[in-house]
CSV table of C-alpha atoms in Angstrom, one decimal:
chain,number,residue,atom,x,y,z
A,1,UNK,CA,-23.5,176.3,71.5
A,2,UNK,CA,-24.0,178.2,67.7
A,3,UNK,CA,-22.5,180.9,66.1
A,4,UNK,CA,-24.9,183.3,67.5
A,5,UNK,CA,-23.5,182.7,71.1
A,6,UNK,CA,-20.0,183.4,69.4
A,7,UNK,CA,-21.1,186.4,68.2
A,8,UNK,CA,-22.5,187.7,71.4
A,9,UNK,CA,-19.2,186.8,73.3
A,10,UNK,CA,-17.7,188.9,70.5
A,11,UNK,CA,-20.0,191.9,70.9
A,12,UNK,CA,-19.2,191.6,75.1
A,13,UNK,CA,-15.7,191.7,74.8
A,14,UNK,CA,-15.4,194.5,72.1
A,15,UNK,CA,-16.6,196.3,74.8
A,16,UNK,CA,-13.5,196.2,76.6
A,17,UNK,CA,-12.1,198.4,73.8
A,18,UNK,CA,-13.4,201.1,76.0
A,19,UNK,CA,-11.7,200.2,79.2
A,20,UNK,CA,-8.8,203.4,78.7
A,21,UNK,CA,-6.1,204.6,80.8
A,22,UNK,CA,-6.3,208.0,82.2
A,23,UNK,CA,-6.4,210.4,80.2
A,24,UNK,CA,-2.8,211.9,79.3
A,25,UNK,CA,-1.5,208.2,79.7
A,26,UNK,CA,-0.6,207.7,76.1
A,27,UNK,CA,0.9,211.5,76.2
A,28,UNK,CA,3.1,210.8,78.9
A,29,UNK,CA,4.3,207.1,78.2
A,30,UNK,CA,6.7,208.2,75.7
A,31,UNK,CA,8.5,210.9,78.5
A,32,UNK,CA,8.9,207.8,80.7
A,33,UNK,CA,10.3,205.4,78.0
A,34,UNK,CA,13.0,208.4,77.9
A,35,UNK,CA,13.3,208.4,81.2
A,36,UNK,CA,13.6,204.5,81.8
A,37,UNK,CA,15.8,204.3,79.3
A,38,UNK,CA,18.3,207.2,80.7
A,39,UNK,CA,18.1,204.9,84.2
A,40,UNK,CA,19.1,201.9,83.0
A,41,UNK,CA,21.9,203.3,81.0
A,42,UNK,CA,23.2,204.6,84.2
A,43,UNK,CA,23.1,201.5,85.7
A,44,UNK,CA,25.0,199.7,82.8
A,45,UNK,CA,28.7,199.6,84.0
A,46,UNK,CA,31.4,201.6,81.7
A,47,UNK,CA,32.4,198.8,79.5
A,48,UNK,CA,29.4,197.9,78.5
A,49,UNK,CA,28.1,201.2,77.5
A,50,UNK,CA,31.5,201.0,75.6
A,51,UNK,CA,30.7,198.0,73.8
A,52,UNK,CA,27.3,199.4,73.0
A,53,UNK,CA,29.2,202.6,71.4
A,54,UNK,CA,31.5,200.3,69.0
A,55,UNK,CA,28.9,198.1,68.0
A,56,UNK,CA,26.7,201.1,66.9
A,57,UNK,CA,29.2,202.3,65.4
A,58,UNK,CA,30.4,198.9,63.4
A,59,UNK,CA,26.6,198.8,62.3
A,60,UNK,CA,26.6,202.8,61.3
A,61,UNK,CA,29.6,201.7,59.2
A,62,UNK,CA,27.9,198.6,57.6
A,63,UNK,CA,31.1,196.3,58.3
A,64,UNK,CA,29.2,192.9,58.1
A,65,UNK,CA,28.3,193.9,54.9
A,66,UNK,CA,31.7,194.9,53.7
A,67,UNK,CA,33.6,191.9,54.8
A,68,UNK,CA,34.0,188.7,53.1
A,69,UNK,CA,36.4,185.9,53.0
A,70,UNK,CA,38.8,187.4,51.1
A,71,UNK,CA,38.8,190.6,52.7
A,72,UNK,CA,39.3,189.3,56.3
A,73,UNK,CA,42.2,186.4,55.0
A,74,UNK,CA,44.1,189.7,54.0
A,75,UNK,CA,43.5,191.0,57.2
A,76,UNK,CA,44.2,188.1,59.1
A,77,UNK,CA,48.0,188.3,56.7
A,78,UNK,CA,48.3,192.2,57.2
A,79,UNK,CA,47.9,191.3,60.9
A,80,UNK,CA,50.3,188.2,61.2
A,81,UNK,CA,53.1,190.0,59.3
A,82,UNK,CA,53.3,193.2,61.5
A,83,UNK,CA,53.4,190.6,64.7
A,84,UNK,CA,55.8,188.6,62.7
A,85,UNK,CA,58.1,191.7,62.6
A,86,UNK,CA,57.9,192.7,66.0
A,87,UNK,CA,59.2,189.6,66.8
A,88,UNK,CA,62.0,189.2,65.1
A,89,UNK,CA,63.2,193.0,65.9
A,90,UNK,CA,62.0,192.9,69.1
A,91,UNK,CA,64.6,190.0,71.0
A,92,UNK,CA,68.2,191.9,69.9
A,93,UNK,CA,67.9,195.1,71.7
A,94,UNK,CA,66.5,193.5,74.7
A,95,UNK,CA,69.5,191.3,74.9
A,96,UNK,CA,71.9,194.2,74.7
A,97,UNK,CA,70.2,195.5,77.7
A,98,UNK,CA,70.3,192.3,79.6
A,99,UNK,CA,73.7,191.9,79.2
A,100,UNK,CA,74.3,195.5,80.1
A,101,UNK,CA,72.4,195.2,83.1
A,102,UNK,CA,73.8,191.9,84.2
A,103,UNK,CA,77.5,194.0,84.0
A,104,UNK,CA,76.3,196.7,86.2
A,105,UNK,CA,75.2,194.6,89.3
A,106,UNK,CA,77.5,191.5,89.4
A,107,UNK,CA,79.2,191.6,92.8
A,108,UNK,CA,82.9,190.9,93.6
A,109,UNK,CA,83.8,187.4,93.7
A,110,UNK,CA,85.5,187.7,97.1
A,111,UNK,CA,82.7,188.6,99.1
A,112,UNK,CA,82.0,185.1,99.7
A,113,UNK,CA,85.4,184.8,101.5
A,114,UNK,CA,85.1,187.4,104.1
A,115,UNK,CA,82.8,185.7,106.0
A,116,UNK,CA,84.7,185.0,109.6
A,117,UNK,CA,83.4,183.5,112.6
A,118,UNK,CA,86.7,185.1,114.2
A,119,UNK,CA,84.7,188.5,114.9
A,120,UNK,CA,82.2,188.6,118.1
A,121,UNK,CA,79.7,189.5,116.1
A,122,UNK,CA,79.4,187.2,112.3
A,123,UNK,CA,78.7,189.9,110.0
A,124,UNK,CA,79.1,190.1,106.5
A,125,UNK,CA,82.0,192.5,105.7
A,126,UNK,CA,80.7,194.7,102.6
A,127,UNK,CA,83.4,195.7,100.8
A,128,UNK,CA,81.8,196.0,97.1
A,129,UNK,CA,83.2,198.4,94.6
A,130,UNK,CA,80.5,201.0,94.0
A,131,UNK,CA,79.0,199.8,91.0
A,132,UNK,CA,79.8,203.1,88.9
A,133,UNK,CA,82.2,205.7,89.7
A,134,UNK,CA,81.5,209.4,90.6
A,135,UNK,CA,83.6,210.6,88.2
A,136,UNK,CA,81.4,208.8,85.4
A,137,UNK,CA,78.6,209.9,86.8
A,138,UNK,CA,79.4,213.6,86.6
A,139,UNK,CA,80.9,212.7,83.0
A,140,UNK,CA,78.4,213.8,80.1
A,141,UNK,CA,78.1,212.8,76.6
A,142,UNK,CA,79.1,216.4,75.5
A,143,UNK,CA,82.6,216.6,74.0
A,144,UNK,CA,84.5,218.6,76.7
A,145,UNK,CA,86.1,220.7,73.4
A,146,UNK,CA,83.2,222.1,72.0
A,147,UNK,CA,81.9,225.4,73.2
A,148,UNK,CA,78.8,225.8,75.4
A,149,UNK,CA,75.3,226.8,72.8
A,150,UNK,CA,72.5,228.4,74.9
A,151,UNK,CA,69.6,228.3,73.8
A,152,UNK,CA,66.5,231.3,75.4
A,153,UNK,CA,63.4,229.7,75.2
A,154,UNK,CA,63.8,227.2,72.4
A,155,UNK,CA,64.0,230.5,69.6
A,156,UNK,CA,67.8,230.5,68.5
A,157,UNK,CA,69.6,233.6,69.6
A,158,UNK,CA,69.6,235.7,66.5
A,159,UNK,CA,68.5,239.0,65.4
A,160,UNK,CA,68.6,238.8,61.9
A,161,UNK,CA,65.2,238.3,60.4
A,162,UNK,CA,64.2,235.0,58.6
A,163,UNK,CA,63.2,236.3,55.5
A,164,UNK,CA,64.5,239.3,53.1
A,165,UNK,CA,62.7,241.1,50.3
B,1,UNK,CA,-8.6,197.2,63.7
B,2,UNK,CA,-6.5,198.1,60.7
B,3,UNK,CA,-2.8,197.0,60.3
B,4,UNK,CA,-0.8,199.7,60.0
B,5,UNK,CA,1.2,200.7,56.8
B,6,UNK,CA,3.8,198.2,56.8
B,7,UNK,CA,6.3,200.5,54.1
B,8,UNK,CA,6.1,203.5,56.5
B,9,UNK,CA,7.0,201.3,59.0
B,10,UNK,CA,9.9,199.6,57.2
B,11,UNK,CA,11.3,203.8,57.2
B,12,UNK,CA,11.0,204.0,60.8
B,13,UNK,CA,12.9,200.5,61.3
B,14,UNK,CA,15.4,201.6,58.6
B,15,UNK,CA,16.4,205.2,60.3
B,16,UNK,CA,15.9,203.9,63.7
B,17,UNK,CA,18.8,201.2,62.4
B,18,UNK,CA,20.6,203.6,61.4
B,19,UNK,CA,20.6,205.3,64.7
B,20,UNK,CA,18.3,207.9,64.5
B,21,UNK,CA,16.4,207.7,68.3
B,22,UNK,CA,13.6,210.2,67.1
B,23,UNK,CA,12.5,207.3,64.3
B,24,UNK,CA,11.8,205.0,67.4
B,25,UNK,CA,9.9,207.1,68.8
B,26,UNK,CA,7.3,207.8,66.1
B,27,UNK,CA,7.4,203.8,66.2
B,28,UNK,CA,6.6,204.0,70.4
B,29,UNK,CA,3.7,206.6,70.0
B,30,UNK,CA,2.0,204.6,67.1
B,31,UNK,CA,1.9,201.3,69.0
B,32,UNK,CA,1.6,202.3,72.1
B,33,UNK,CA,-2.5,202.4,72.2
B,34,UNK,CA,-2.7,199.6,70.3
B,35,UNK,CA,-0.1,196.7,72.8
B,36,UNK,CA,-1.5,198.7,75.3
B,37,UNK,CA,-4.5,197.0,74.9
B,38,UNK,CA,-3.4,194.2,74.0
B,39,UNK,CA,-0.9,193.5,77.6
B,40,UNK,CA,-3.9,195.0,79.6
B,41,UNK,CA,-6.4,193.0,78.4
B,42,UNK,CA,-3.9,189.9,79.3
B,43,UNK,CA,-3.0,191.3,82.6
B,44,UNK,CA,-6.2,193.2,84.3
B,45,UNK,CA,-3.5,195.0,85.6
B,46,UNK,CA,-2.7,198.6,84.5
B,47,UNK,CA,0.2,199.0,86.7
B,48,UNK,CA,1.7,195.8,85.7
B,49,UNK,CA,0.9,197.0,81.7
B,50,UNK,CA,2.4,200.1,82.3
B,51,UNK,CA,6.0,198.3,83.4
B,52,UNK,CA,5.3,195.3,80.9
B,53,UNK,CA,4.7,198.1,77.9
B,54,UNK,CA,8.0,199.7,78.9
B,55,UNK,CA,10.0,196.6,79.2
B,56,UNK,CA,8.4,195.6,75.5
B,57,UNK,CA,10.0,198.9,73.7
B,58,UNK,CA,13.5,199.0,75.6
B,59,UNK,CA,13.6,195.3,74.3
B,60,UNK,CA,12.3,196.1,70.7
B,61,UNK,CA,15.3,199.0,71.3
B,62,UNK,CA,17.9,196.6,71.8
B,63,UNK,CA,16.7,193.9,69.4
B,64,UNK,CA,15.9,196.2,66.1
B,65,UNK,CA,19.2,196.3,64.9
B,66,UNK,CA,19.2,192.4,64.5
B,67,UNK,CA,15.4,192.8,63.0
B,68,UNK,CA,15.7,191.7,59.4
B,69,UNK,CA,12.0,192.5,58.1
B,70,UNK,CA,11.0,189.0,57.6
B,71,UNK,CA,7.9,189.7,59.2
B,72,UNK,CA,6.5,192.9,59.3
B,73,UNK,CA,7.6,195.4,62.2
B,74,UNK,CA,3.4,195.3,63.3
B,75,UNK,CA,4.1,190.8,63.9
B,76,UNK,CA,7.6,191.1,65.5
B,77,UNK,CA,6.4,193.9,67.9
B,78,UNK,CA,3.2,192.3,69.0
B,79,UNK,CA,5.5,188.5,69.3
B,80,UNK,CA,7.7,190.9,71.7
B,81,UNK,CA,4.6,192.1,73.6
B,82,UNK,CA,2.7,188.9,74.1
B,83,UNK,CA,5.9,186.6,74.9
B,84,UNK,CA,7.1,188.5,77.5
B,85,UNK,CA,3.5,189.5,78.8
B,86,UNK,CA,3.1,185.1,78.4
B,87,UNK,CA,6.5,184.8,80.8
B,88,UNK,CA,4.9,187.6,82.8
B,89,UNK,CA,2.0,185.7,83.9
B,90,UNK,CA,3.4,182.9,84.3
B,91,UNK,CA,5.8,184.0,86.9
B,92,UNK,CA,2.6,185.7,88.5
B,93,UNK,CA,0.9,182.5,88.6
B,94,UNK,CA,-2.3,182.9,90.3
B,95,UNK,CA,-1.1,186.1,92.6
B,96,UNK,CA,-3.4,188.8,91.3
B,97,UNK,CA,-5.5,191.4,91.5
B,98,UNK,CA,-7.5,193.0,88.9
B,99,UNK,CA,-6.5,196.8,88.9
B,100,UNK,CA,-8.9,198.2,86.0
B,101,UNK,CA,-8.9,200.9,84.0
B,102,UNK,CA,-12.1,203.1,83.9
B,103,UNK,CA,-14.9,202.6,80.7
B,104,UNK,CA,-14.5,205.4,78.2
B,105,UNK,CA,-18.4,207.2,77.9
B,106,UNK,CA,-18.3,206.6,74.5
B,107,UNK,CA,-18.9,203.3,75.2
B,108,UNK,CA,-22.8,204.4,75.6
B,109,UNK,CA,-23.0,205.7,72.1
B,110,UNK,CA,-21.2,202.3,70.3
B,111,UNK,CA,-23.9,200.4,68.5
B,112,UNK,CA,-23.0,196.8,69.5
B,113,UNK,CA,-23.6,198.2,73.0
B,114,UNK,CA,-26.9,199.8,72.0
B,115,UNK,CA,-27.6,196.7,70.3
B,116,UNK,CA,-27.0,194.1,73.6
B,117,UNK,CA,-28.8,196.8,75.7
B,118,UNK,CA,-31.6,196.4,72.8
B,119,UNK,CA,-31.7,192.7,73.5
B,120,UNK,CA,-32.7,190.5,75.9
B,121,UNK,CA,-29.1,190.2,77.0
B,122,UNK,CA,-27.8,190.5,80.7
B,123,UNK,CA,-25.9,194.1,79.5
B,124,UNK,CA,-29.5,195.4,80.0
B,125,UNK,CA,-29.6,194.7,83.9
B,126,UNK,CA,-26.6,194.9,84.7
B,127,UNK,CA,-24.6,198.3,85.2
B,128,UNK,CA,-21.4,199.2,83.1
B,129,UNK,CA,-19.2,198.2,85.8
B,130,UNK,CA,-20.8,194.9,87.2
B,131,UNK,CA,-20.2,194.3,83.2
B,132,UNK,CA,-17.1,194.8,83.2
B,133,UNK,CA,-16.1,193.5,86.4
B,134,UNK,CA,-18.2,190.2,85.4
B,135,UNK,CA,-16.3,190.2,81.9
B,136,UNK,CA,-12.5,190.4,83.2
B,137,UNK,CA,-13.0,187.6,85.4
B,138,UNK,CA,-14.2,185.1,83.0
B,139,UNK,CA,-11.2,186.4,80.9
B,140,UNK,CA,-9.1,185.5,84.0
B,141,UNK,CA,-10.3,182.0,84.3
B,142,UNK,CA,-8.9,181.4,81.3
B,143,UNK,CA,-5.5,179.7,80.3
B,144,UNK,CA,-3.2,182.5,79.7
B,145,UNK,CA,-2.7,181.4,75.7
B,146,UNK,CA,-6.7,180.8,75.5
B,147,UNK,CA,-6.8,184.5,76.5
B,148,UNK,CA,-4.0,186.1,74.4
B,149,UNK,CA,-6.1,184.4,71.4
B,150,UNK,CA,-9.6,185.5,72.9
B,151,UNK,CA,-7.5,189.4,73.2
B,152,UNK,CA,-6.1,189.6,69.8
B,153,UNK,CA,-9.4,187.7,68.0
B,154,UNK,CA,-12.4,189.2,69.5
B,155,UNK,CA,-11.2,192.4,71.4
B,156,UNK,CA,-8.2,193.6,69.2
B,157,UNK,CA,-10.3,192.5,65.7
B,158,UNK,CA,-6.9,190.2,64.4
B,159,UNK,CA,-7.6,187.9,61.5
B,160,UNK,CA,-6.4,184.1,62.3
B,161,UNK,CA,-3.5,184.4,60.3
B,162,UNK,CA,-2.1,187.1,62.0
B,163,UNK,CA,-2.5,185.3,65.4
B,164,UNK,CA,-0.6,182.5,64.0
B,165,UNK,CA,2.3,184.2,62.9
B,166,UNK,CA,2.6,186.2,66.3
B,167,UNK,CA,2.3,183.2,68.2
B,168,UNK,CA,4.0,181.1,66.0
B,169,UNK,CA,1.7,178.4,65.5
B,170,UNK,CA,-0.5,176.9,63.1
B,171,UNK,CA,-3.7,178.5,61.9
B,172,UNK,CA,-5.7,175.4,63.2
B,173,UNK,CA,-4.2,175.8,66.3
B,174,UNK,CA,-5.6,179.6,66.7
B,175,UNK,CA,-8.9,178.4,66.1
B,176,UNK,CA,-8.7,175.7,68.4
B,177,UNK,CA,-7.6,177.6,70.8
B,178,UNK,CA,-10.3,180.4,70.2
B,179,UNK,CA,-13.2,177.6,69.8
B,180,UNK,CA,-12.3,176.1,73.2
B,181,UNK,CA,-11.6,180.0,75.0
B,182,UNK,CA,-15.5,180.4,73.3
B,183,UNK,CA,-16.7,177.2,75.5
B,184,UNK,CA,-15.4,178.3,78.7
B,185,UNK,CA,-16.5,181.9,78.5
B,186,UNK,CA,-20.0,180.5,77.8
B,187,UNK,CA,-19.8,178.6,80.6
B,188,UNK,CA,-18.9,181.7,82.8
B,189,UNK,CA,-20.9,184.0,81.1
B,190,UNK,CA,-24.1,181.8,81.9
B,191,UNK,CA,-24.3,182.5,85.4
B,192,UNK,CA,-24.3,185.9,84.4
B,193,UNK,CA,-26.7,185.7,82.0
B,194,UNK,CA,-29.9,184.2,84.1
B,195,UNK,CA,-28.3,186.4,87.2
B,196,UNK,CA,-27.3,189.6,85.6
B,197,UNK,CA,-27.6,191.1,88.9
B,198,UNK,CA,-26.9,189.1,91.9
C-alpha cells in the first residue's frame, strides 16, 4: 500500500467527473426549482405564507438592527400607557349602559303573586307592563317646534353660487 | 476544481437577503454542476440527486436570511448538500439501486484516462462501462462519511481544509477518514485489477 496506489485510485475516480446528466439537465433544473417552489407555497396554509410576508418585510426594514434596549423600554412604556388609558376610560360608560339596561327589563314585582292553583289549568298570568310605551317609541329627538329642513341628495337646497368675483 | 469568487458571491447573498429572487438564482445556476456531483456521486442515484439537489436550494432559500457569512457561501452550501444527502442515506439504508448517469465522450480524450489505458492498469481491458459500473460499487461499499470524503477529495479535487470545515471536523480526521476510504477501495479494486474482465 504506497502512494502510487493512492494516486491510481485518484486517477480512477476522477473519471467519474465524466458521468453527466442528460444533456439540458443543468438548463432545466433551475425551471423546476421555480416550479417546486411555486408548489410548496401552495401547499403552505394562509397564515403561514402570512408570517413569511411580515418577516420579509421586518428583515427588508432592517428592524433587528434598529432596536436596542432603550428603544424597545420606550416602546414597551408607549404601549403600557395607551392600555393604561383604555382602562381607566373604558369601565364609566359601560356602567351607564348596565344600569340602563338593567331599568329596561326588570319585571313587575307582582308577577310572583299571581300564581294560583285555583285555575284548571296552573298558568302563569302575564300581566307585565310593556317595557316601553308606543307613544315613546314614535317620540323622536327632534324638537316638535322646529320646522322640517330637507335635504335632496346631501347638496343643500340653494341656487346661489358658492363663490363671487 | 476552483472555489469560486467568494466577494461575488457575498453580492448574490447580500441582494438575495435583501429579497431580490433573481440573485438566488444566479447562485442555483452556478452551483448546481458543481453539488450535483457532489450528491450523485454520494447517491448513484440520479433520480434521488435530482429531488436531493432541489430539497438543498429550497433549504438554502429559507435559511439565507439567517446566513451571517462566517463561512463562505461555497462551505455553508456544500454543509447543506452533504448533511441532508448524509440523513438521506441513512434513512435509505441499504435499499438501493445504482441508477447512473451516462460517461461524457470526452472522457476518451482526458489524459489521466489516456494515461491508465497507457498502463498496465485494468482500464485497458475493461470497457468504459464495466469501469464505471466496477468503480460505483466499491464507492458503495463504503461508509457513507468514508465516501463523502473519498467524493469531495479525489473526485471533486477539495483541499483537506475545505473538507473539514464542511463537515465540521478536524483536519486529522479528513485524512483519516480518506487514508482508511483508500484501504478499502484497494481492497475492492483488487479483484478488479487481476480480473478486469470477468
Amino acid at each position: 500500500m504506497d502512494e502510487s496506489n493512492d494516486n491510481e485510485i485518484g486517477k480512477l475516480l476522477r473519471l467519474k467527473r465524466y458521468e453527466q446528466p442528460a444533456p439540458g439537465y443543468f438548463e432545466n433544473f433551475l425551471h423546476e426549482f421555480h416550479r417546486r417552489q411555486r408548489d410548496e407555497l401552495l401547499r403552505e396554509p394562509l397564515w403561514k405564507i402570512c408570517l413569511q410576508r411580515a418577516q420579509d418585510f421586518m428583515f427588508r426594514l432592517n428592524v433587528p438592527a434598529l432596536t436596542s434596549y432603550p428603544v424597545a423600554a420606550a416602546a414597551v412604556l408607549v404601549c403600557a400607557a395607551i392600555i393604561s388609558l383604555k382602562i381607566y376610560q373604558g369601565p364609566e360608560t359601560t356602567t351607564n349602559v348596565a344600569v340602563q339596561n338593567r331599568q329596561t327589563f326588570t319585571a313587575p314585582a307582582n308577577v310572583e303573586g299571581e300564581w294560583t292553583l285555583a285555575s284548571p289549568v296552573a298558568t302563569r298570568v302575564f300581566t307585565a307592563q310593556p317595557i316601553r310605551k308606543f307613544n315613546e317609541i314614535a317620540r323622536t329627538h327632534r324638537a316638535t317646534t322646529a320646522p322640517p329642513r330637507y335635504v335632496l341628495d346631501s347638496v343643500p337646497v340653494s341656487y346661489e353660487t358658492a363663490f363671487r368675483f | 476544481m476552483d472555489q469560486p469568487r467568494t466577494d461575488e458571491d457575498q453580492q448574490l447573498v447580500a441582494r438575495t437577503q435583501s429579497g431580490e429572487a433573481a440573485a438566488f438564482d444566479q447562485l442555483v445556476v452556478k452551483y448546481t454542476p458543481r453539488l450535483y456531483g457532489l450528491v450523485y456521486n454520494m447517491t448513484s442515484n440520479h433520480e434521488d440527486t435530482n429531488d436531493l439537489l432541489q430539497d438543498v436550494f429550497s433549504k438554502a432559500y429559507k435559511a439565507i436570511r439567517g446566513f451571517r457569512g462566517k463561512s463562505s457561501f461555497y462551505t455553508w452550501i456544500h454543509s447543506i448538500a452533504v448533511n441532508m444527502t448524509l440523513n438521506f442515506l441513512k434513512k435509505r439504508g441499504r435499499r438501493y439501486h445504482l441508477s447512473l448517469d451516462d460517461v461524457d465522450a470526452g472522457v476518451q480524450n482526458d489524459k489521466e484516462f489516456l494515461e491508465l489505458t497507457a498502463s498496465s492498469s485494468p482500464v485497458r481491458e475493461a470497457d468504459l462501462s464495466e469501469l464505471q459500473k466496477r468503480l460505483n460499487e466499491a464507492m458503495m461499499k463504503l461508509s457513507d462519511e468514508h465516501r463523502a470524503v473519498v467524493t469531495m477529495f479525489h473526485i471533486q479535487g477539495m483541499p483537506h481544509a475545505e473538507i473539514s470545515k464542511i463537515l465540521s471536523v478536524s483536519e486529522g480526521t479528513v485524512r483519516s477518514r480518506l487514508f482508511y476510504a483508500n484501504r478499502q477501495l484497494q481492497n475492492y479494486l483488487d479483484e478488479f485489477r487481476k480480473n478486469p474482465v470477468a
